[in-house]
mmCIF file of C-alpha atoms in Angstrom:
data_model
loop_
_atom_site.group_PDB
_atom_site.id
_atom_site.type_symbol
_atom_site.label_atom_id
_atom_site.label_comp_id
_atom_site.label_asym_id
_atom_site.label_seq_id
_atom_site.Cartn_x
_atom_site.Cartn_y
_atom_site.Cartn_z
ATOM 1 C CA MET A 3 -3.350 14.049 19.648
ATOM 2 C CA ALA A 4 -4.232 12.674 23.327
ATOM 3 C CA ASP A 5 -7.993 13.024 22.888
ATOM 4 C CA SER A 6 -7.681 11.323 19.622
ATOM 5 C CA SER A 7 -6.254 8.241 21.112
ATOM 6 C CA ILE A 8 -8.238 8.013 24.097
ATOM 7 C CA THR A 9 -11.558 8.368 22.142
ATOM 8 C CA LYS A 10 -10.072 5.528 19.706
ATOM 9 C CA ARG A 11 -9.265 3.366 22.942
ATOM 10 C CA ALA A 12 -12.973 4.115 24.034
ATOM 11 C CA LEU A 13 -14.507 2.612 20.778
ATOM 12 C CA ALA A 14 -11.698 -0.348 20.930
ATOM 13 C CA SER A 15 -12.781 -0.982 24.345
ATOM 14 C CA SER A 16 -16.649 -0.813 23.564
ATOM 15 C CA LEU A 17 -16.262 -3.224 20.559
ATOM 16 C CA LYS A 18 -14.123 -5.512 22.369
ATOM 17 C CA LYS A 19 -16.954 -5.663 25.356
ATOM 18 C CA LEU A 20 -19.694 -6.106 22.658
ATOM 19 C CA MET A 21 -18.245 -9.033 20.585
ATOM 20 C CA GLU A 22 -17.779 -10.821 23.903
ATOM 21 C CA ASP A 23 -21.714 -11.320 23.815
ATOM 22 C CA SER A 24 -22.394 -10.470 20.231
ATOM 23 C CA PRO A 25 -21.262 -11.847 16.900
ATOM 24 C CA PHE A 26 -19.320 -9.261 15.063
ATOM 25 C CA GLU A 27 -22.085 -9.457 12.015
ATOM 26 C CA LYS A 28 -24.768 -8.327 14.040
ATOM 27 C CA ILE A 29 -22.747 -5.205 16.061
ATOM 28 C CA GLN A 30 -23.223 -1.865 14.655
ATOM 29 C CA ILE A 31 -21.708 1.608 14.828
ATOM 30 C CA GLY A 32 -24.575 2.843 16.857
ATOM 31 C CA GLN A 33 -24.137 0.448 19.552
ATOM 32 C CA ILE A 34 -20.337 0.744 19.972
ATOM 33 C CA CYS A 35 -20.915 4.446 20.176
ATOM 34 C CA GLU A 36 -23.709 4.187 22.597
ATOM 35 C CA ARG A 37 -21.966 1.646 24.856
ATOM 36 C CA CYS A 38 -18.946 4.373 25.576
ATOM 37 C CA GLU A 39 -21.338 7.725 25.227
ATOM 38 C CA MET A 40 -20.176 9.078 21.945
ATOM 39 C CA HIS A 41 -21.798 10.539 18.675
ATOM 40 C CA ARG A 42 -21.811 8.576 15.773
ATOM 41 C CA LYS A 43 -19.760 11.259 14.276
ATOM 42 C CA SER A 44 -17.038 10.863 16.419
ATOM 43 C CA PHE A 45 -16.793 7.237 15.273
ATOM 44 C CA TYR A 46 -16.900 8.432 11.842
ATOM 45 C CA TYR A 47 -14.010 11.097 12.028
ATOM 46 C CA HIS A 48 -11.366 8.170 13.794
ATOM 47 C CA PHE A 49 -12.364 4.977 11.823
ATOM 48 C CA MET A 50 -14.187 4.159 8.096
ATOM 49 C CA ASP A 51 -16.200 1.491 9.478
ATOM 50 C CA LYS A 52 -16.122 -1.194 12.262
ATOM 51 C CA TYR A 53 -13.681 -3.469 10.170
ATOM 52 C CA ASP A 54 -11.425 -0.434 10.469
ATOM 53 C CA LEU A 55 -11.343 -0.118 14.578
ATOM 54 C CA LEU A 56 -11.198 -3.955 14.620
ATOM 55 C CA ASN A 57 -8.149 -3.719 12.555
ATOM 56 C CA TRP A 58 -7.032 -0.423 14.426
ATOM 57 C CA ILE A 59 -7.030 -2.703 17.715
ATOM 58 C CA PHE A 60 -4.685 -5.265 16.330
ATOM 59 C CA ASP A 61 -2.508 -2.676 15.204
ATOM 60 C CA SER A 62 -2.432 -0.190 17.875
ATOM 61 C CA GLU A 63 -2.225 -3.224 20.293
ATOM 62 C CA ILE A 64 0.670 -5.806 18.933
ATOM 63 C CA ALA A 65 1.447 -4.840 15.534
ATOM 64 C CA SER A 66 3.128 -1.460 16.357
ATOM 65 C CA TYR A 67 5.245 -3.212 19.130
ATOM 66 C CA VAL A 68 6.096 -6.150 16.848
ATOM 67 C CA ASN A 69 7.149 -3.629 14.237
ATOM 68 C CA LEU A 70 8.940 -1.009 16.521
ATOM 69 C CA HIS A 71 12.491 -0.869 15.363
ATOM 70 C CA ALA A 72 12.569 -4.042 14.071
ATOM 71 C CA ASP A 73 15.167 -3.752 12.075
ATOM 72 C CA GLN A 74 17.303 -2.891 14.700
ATOM 73 C CA LEU A 75 16.928 -5.531 16.979
ATOM 74 C CA ASP A 76 19.311 -8.935 16.942
ATOM 75 C CA ALA A 77 18.171 -12.402 16.576
ATOM 76 C CA ASN A 78 17.450 -12.836 20.266
ATOM 77 C CA GLN A 79 15.147 -10.220 20.616
ATOM 78 C CA ARG A 80 13.407 -10.901 17.066
ATOM 79 C CA VAL A 81 12.584 -14.103 18.924
ATOM 80 C CA GLU A 82 11.310 -12.311 21.976
ATOM 81 C CA ARG A 83 9.159 -10.154 20.319
ATOM 82 C CA LEU A 84 7.409 -13.488 18.711
ATOM 83 C CA ARG A 85 7.330 -14.688 22.074
ATOM 84 C CA GLN A 86 5.464 -11.810 23.329
ATOM 85 C CA ALA A 87 3.168 -11.557 20.080
ATOM 86 C CA TYR A 88 2.064 -15.310 21.307
ATOM 87 C CA HIS A 89 1.174 -14.392 24.571
ATOM 88 C CA TYR A 90 -0.677 -11.050 23.100
ATOM 89 C CA LEU A 91 -2.663 -13.295 21.119
ATOM 90 C CA TYR A 92 -3.164 -16.313 23.923
ATOM 91 C CA GLU A 93 -4.074 -13.612 26.437
ATOM 92 C CA ASN A 94 -6.839 -12.140 24.015
ATOM 93 C CA ARG A 95 -7.680 -15.652 22.270
ATOM 94 C CA ASP A 96 -11.085 -15.090 22.644
ATOM 95 C CA PHE A 97 -11.321 -11.841 20.965
ATOM 96 C CA TYR A 98 -9.139 -13.084 18.342
ATOM 97 C CA ARG A 99 -11.107 -16.365 17.773
ATOM 98 C CA LYS A 100 -14.112 -14.506 16.799
ATOM 99 C CA ALA A 101 -12.315 -11.904 14.818
ATOM 100 C CA LEU A 102 -10.287 -14.845 12.491
ATOM 101 C CA LYS A 103 -13.917 -16.051 11.741
ATOM 102 C CA ILE A 104 -14.928 -12.649 10.024
ATOM 103 C CA GLU A 105 -15.596 -13.225 6.799
ATOM 104 C CA GLY A 106 -15.821 -10.538 3.875
ATOM 105 C CA GLN A 107 -13.590 -8.307 1.755
ATOM 106 C CA ASN A 108 -12.184 -5.931 4.835
ATOM 107 C CA SER A 109 -12.050 -9.004 7.243
ATOM 108 C CA PHE A 110 -9.714 -9.255 10.056
ATOM 109 C CA LYS A 111 -8.060 -12.280 8.652
ATOM 110 C CA SER A 112 -7.261 -10.488 5.349
ATOM 111 C CA HIS A 113 -5.700 -7.618 7.803
ATOM 112 C CA PHE A 114 -3.945 -10.099 9.675
ATOM 113 C CA ARG A 115 -2.324 -11.976 6.866
ATOM 114 C CA ASP A 116 -1.136 -8.761 5.425
ATOM 115 C CA PHE A 117 0.549 -8.147 8.639
ATOM 116 C CA ILE A 118 2.262 -11.616 8.561
ATOM 117 C CA GLN A 119 3.551 -11.075 5.126
ATOM 118 C CA ASP A 120 5.394 -8.130 5.755
ATOM 119 C CA HIS A 121 6.708 -9.675 8.734
ATOM 120 C CA ILE A 122 8.111 -12.555 6.848
ATOM 121 C CA LYS A 123 9.425 -10.787 4.237
ATOM 122 C CA THR A 124 11.502 -8.682 6.951
ATOM 123 C CA GLN A 125 12.431 -11.798 9.136
ATOM 124 C CA THR A 126 13.714 -13.672 5.904
ATOM 125 C CA ALA A 127 15.875 -10.704 4.845
ATOM 126 C CA TYR A 128 17.323 -10.681 8.805
ATOM 127 C CA PHE A 129 17.597 -14.095 8.991
ATOM 128 C CA LEU A 130 18.371 -15.601 5.326
ATOM 129 C CA HIS A 131 20.199 -12.380 4.087
ATOM 130 C CA GLU A 132 17.906 -12.401 1.380
ATOM 131 C CA GLU A 133 14.319 -11.784 -0.745
ATOM 132 C CA ILE A 134 12.095 -14.592 -0.887
ATOM 133 C CA ASP A 135 9.786 -14.603 -3.744
ATOM 134 C CA ASP A 136 6.267 -13.588 -4.132
ATOM 135 C CA PHE A 137 5.271 -17.509 -4.264
ATOM 136 C CA GLU A 138 7.220 -18.486 -1.320
ATOM 137 C CA LEU A 139 6.113 -15.571 0.442
ATOM 138 C CA ASN A 140 2.269 -16.029 -0.330
ATOM 139 C CA VAL A 141 2.734 -19.752 0.848
ATOM 140 C CA LEU A 142 4.738 -18.855 4.135
ATOM 141 C CA SER A 143 2.193 -16.078 4.916
ATOM 142 C CA ASP A 144 -0.804 -19.039 4.545
ATOM 143 C CA VAL A 145 0.715 -21.188 6.178
ATOM 144 C CA ALA A 146 1.930 -18.868 9.288
ATOM 145 C CA LEU A 147 -2.066 -17.344 9.264
ATOM 146 C CA SER A 148 -3.153 -21.317 9.092
ATOM 147 C CA LEU A 149 -0.975 -22.131 12.060
ATOM 148 C CA ILE A 150 -1.666 -19.059 14.060
ATOM 149 C CA GLU A 151 -5.440 -19.741 13.622
ATOM 150 C CA ASN A 152 -5.490 -23.482 14.111
ATOM 151 C CA TRP A 153 -3.460 -23.163 17.170
ATOM 152 C CA LEU A 154 -6.094 -20.131 18.475
ATOM 153 C CA MET A 155 -9.022 -22.091 17.468
ATOM 154 C CA ASN A 156 -8.325 -25.198 19.658
ATOM 155 C CA PRO A 157 -9.929 -25.040 23.011
ATOM 156 C CA ASN A 158 -7.112 -26.519 24.492
ATOM 157 C CA CYS A 159 -4.162 -24.470 22.949
ATOM 158 C CA MET A 160 -0.751 -25.194 23.867
ATOM 159 C CA PRO A 161 0.761 -22.175 25.647
ATOM 160 C CA PRO A 162 2.049 -19.542 23.778
ATOM 161 C CA ASP A 163 6.036 -20.276 25.272
ATOM 162 C CA GLU A 164 5.457 -23.948 23.943
ATOM 163 C CA MET A 165 4.076 -22.200 20.597
ATOM 164 C CA THR A 166 7.264 -20.282 20.354
ATOM 165 C CA GLU A 167 9.616 -23.257 21.018
ATOM 166 C CA ARG A 168 7.683 -25.130 18.217
ATOM 167 C CA THR A 169 7.271 -22.499 15.523
ATOM 168 C CA LEU A 170 11.310 -21.835 16.300
ATOM 169 C CA HIS A 171 11.982 -25.628 15.610
ATOM 170 C CA LEU A 172 9.917 -25.939 12.853
ATOM 171 C CA LEU A 173 11.834 -22.683 11.605
ATOM 172 C CA ASN A 174 15.228 -24.079 12.262
ATOM 173 C CA LYS A 175 14.542 -27.325 10.975
ATOM 174 C CA LYS A 176 13.112 -25.947 7.453
ATOM 175 C CA TYR A 177 14.726 -22.470 7.038
ATOM 176 C CA ASN A 178 17.860 -22.857 8.717
ATOM 177 C CA PHE A 179 16.990 -19.798 11.189
ATOM 178 C CA ILE A 180 19.812 -19.749 13.733
ATOM 179 C CA VAL A 181 18.457 -18.506 17.057
#
């Protein structure tokens, strides 16, 4: 299993480096493999396509951490996870700015929205002690995605701690999330 993780991380690093200079749409699997001296067969053993690799980067670097033992966290720990997620996105904002611009059926934005939706479902159950209906869940997911996307795309995006505080203020004001 360690070899699998090493291979995936090498491919991820290669894609990240290529995205520094090239639009995602122009990057080919062969370029990703060539950069880390691997065969295409290795790539396809681990990933269906470059979209799958991009989503894996997000899942392995932050989504898995945010979800780790989430059901066992108290309110302050949940807020700290939010703060750390904002820090991660801020520190990697150049990469995620490009990732969020990708269009199409398998876009990162769609994957990120699914993650946000699951996260909102979990958080509202914890803070509000009830499930929200699909309409409200979809609206909140779209709002959260827009909020994060607009924040990251702003050339002068506010620091992550300020983003955390402003997000919490909004949630406490509108949804009575007491933290």
